[in-house]
C-alpha cells in the first residue's frame, strides 16, 4: 500500500505541476489562434495600392557596397518626394493608416510624385550582390551606411527619372535622422540633390527619450542577451500571425504595451487597426545599428562623434582613424520640423536642442506642438499636420 500511495502521490504531483500548466498554455494558445483578423493584414504594398485604385511601380537599386534595395513608386506629375521610414520599419508604415488617408496616398492625392525606399535591414530589401542575409557580415552596418550608401542611391535613381532638379525628402523617426545626418556629414554630396528635408518625429543627437520600448532596446540587459544569442537582426518581420491575434484577444494588454509609441485610446483607432500596424510595419534593423544609437544616446552631446569601429574600421568607413564629429551647423539645405507634444520617443526639449544646433536661416518651418504621439504621425486618425505639410512642400519642393 505505501508503494501504491507513493505512486499516486507522484502521479498527482506530475499532473498538478506539469500537465495542468501545459493544458492551460495550450488552451491559451488555442484561444488566441481562433481570433479573426482583418483581411488587409494579409496584403502587401502592391495589393494595398491595387485595392485603392492607385498606380504602383517597384524598382531595385544596388548600393555601392552591394546591397540590393527595393524602391516603390506611386507616379504623379508633381515634384518628387522620397519617404524614408523609421528604425525597424519599412515603406509599409506610410500606407497602413486605417482611419485616415496614409501619408503616401495623401501626397499622391495632392499631385506629388511619391517614392518610398526600403532601407537595408528591412525584410523588403534583403538582397546583396554576394552576401546572404543569414551571414553575420550582411548585418555589419549602422546608420552610417544608410547615410553613405542607401539614401544617395535612392536619390540618384529618382533624379534619373524626373525632370525636376531636386527631390524633397520626408523622414519619420530615424528616417528623418538619416536625412539630417546625411546633410550634415556630406553637405556637398547631398545639397545638390535635395530641395528640402522634412523631419517628422525625428531625434537629433542629444536624446532623452521617455519611451520604455526604446529604453529597452538601449539597455545593457537587452544588449547582453542579444550578444549571448548572437542576434543580428532586431524587430524583424515574420509571416507568423500569433502576435496580431494576441492583440485582438488581449486588447487592454496590447494597448498598454504600445502606449508610449502609439496610444490607440488617444489616436481613436480600433484594436483591429493596431493588429495590422504591429504585424505589417515591422521591417527589421541590425543589432549593430541599435549599438550605434546606444552610443549616441549615452554620449549626451549635441554634436557627437560617430560610432567608433576601431582604427581599421574607422579608416574603412570614415577614411580617418578617429570618427568624425556630426556638426549640424554644416547643413545647407532647407529643413522643416514636425513634432508632437505627446511624443514620448522624441520629446519637445530634444527637438528644440536639435533646432538650435542648425543655422536658423535654413529652418523654414518648426512646430513641435501637434497633438500627436510618435506613431500618430503615420497611424493617427487626425493627421493634424497635413495642411502645414502641404504648405511647406508647396513653397520649397521645387
C-alpha angles and dihedrals in degrees: 000000000000089000092050090047090050091051091049091049092051092046091051090048091052091046093050099041102034116017098041094052090046090050092049091049093051091047089051092050092044090052091052095045090057091062115120116231129204110262093237090069088076094053128101128211094273093050092050090054092046093050090054095044093247123146114243134190130180128203137174123227124195118211124218090255093053106261114142110216132188119233121193124206132198101187121228137161095235132081117308119258122190116205116208119199130220136262104298100003136097137219086280091081090071095058105034101084107127100186102042137024106286116240096251094050092042091055091045090051087052092057102260125140099240125206126179123194127203108213123218111282093040112117086236091061106043099129127113135175094238110354128083120220089233089065123091091228091062090064096046097114144089136192086292089076093045087057097043102040118007102049096045091047091056093046095049091048091052093044090056089058103045136067092219119102096224142024125230113225126209120185132181120209109322087006088067090046091054089054096046097042090048090054090048098045099037107023094153093052098044107031092070091060106036125075096186139349113223112198118197119187088342126170119218122197101282100071131178099167118186094196112119090204093056092043088055092052090051096044125114090232093056091047092047094055093041089058094043090056094038093240113184103170127049127203092002123184118251132183090225109113099199094106092050090050091047088056091054094048097041104034098159092052091045093049091050093050093049097039100102093052102030119010105201093188090058096038092049096225123141128252088249088058090053091052089055093048096047094047100042106031095063113102108156137243135205122271087229088061089056088052089052092055091045088056091050094047093047093048092065092200129136090218106025131182114261119251113300111232094174125261098300094041092048092051090051095049105028105019086236136091090226119055113249121250118243107238111187091190087075092069109113100173123092114265132200123193126207116182138166128231089215096049109124093177096056109022124204096249091056091050090052092050089052091050090051089052091063129074105266094227093065095051101091096170136018129174123152097165102083110134090242138112125218098277093035091078089070104019105029124118096224102044086193094181098060098098092050090046092056091047092052093047091046091056102038113022098088 
